[in-house]
PDB file of C-alpha atoms in Angstrom:
ATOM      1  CA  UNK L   9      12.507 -18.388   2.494  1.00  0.00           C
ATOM      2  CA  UNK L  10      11.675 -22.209   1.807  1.00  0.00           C
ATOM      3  CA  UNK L  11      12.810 -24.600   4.611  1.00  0.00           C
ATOM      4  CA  UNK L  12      12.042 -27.765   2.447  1.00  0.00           C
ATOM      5  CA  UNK L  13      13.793 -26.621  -0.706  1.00  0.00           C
ATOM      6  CA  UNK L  14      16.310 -23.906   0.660  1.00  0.00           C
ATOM      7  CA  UNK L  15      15.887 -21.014  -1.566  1.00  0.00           C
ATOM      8  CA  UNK L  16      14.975 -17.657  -0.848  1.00  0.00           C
ATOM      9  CA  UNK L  17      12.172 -16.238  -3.860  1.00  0.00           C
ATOM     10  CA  UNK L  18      12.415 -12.727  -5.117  1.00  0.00           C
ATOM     11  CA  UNK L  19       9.584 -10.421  -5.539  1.00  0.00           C
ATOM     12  CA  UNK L  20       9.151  -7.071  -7.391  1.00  0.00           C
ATOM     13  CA  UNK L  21       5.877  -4.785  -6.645  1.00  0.00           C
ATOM     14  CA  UNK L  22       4.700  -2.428  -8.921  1.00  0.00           C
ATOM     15  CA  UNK L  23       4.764   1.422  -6.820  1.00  0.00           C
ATOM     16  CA  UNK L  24       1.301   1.998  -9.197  1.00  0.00           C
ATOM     17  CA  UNK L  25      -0.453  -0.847  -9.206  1.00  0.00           C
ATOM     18  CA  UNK L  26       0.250  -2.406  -5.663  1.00  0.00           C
ATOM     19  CA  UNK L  27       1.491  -5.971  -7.802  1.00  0.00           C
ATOM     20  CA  UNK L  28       3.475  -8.454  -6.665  1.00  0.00           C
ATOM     21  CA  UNK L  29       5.521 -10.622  -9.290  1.00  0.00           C
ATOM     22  CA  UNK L  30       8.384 -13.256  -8.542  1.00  0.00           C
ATOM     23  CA  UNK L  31      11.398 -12.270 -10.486  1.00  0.00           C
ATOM     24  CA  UNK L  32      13.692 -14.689  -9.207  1.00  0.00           C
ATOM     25  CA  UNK L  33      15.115 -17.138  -6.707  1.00  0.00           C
ATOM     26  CA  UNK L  34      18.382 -17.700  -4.952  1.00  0.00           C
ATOM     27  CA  UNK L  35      19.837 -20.659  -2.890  1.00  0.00           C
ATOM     28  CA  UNK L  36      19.726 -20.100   0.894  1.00  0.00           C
ATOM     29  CA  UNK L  37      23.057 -22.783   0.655  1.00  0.00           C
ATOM     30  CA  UNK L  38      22.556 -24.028   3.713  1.00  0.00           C
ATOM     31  CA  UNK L  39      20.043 -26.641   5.935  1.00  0.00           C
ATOM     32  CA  UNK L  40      16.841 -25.580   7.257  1.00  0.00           C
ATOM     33  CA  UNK L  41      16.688 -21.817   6.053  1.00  0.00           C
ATOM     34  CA  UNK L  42      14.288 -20.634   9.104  1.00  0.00           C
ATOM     35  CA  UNK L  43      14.665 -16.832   9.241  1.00  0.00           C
ATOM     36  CA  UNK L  44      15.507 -13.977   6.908  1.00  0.00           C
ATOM     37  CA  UNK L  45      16.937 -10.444   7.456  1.00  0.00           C
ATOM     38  CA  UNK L  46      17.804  -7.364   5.095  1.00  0.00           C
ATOM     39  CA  UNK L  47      20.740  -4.971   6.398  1.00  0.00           C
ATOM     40  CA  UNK L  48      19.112  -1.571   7.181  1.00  0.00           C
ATOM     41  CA  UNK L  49      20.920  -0.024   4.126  1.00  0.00           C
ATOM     42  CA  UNK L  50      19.267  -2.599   1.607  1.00  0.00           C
ATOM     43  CA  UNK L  51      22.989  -3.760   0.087  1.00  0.00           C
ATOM     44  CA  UNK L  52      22.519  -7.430   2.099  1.00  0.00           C
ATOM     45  CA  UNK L  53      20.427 -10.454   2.584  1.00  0.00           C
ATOM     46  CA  UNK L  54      21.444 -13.032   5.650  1.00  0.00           C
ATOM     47  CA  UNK L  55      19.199 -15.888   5.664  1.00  0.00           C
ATOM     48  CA  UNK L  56      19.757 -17.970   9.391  1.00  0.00           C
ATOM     49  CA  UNK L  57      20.199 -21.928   8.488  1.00  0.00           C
ATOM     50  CA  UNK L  58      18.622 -24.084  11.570  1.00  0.00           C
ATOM     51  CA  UNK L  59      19.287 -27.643  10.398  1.00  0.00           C
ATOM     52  CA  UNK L  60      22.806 -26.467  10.431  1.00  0.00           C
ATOM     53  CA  UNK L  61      23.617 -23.670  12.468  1.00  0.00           C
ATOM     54  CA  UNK L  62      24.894 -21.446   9.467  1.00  0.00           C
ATOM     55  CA  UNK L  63      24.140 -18.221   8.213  1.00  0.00           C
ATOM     56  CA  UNK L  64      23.802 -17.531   3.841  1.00  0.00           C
ATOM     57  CA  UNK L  65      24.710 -13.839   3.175  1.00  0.00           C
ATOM     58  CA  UNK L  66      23.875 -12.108  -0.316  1.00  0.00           C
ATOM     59  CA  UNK L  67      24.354  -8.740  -1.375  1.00  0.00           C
ATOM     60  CA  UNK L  68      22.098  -7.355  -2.871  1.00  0.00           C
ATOM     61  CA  UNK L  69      21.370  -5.314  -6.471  1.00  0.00           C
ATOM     62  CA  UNK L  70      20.135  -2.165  -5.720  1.00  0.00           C
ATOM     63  CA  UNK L  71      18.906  -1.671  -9.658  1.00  0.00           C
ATOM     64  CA  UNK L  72      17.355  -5.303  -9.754  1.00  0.00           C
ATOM     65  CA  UNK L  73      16.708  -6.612  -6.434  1.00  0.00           C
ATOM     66  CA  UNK L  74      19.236  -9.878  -7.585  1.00  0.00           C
ATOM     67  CA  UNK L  75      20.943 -11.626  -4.718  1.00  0.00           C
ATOM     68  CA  UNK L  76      24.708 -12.680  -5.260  1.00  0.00           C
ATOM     69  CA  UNK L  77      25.971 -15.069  -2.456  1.00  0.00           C
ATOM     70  CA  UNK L  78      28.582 -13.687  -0.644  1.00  0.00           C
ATOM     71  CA  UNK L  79      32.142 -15.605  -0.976  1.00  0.00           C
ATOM     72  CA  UNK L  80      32.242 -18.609   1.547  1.00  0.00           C
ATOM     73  CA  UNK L  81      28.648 -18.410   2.629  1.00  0.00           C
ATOM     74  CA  UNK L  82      27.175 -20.385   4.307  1.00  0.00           C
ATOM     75  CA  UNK L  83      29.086 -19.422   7.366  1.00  0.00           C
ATOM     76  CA  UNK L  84      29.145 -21.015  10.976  1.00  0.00           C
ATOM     77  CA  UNK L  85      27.196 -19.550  13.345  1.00  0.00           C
ATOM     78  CA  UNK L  86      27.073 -21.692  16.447  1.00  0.00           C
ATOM     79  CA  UNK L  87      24.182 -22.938  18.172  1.00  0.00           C
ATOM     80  CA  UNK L  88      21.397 -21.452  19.470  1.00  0.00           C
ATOM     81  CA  UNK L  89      19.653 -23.825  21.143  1.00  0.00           C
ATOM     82  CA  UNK L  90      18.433 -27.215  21.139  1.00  0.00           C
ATOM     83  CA  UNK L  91      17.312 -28.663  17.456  1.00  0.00           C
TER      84      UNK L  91
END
């Protein structure tokens, strides 16, 4: 996840080798993309906004590894603190 330029980078790795390639990159949608987390099944991507309290959600290929934002993201999320 980039904070400055708000997009989240995919990687493949190679199960032989141990390589690590970029394949793509997605827009985190939001301000201040701070934290990332991947549901426990694989199928989603949330990626926490802090500039503007909002959360981006993607679901995820599970043939490619491709994000597709979810309809309506970036969605509130309140504040959790002071900025």
């Amino acid at each position: 996840v980039g904070d400055t330029n708000a997009v989240v980078e995919i990687f493949s790795i190679d199960a032989s080798t141990g390589t690590i390639a970029s394949i793509d990159t997605s827009s985190a949608t939001g301000g201040g993309a701070s934290g990332i987390d991947v549901a426990a099944d694989g199928s989603a991507l949330y990626v926490c906004n802090f500039d503007d309290d909002t959360l981006s959600a993607f679901t995820v290929n599970s043939t490619t590894g491709l994000l597709s934002i979810v309809a309506g993201s970036p969605f509130a999320a309140g504040s959790v603190g002071p900025h």
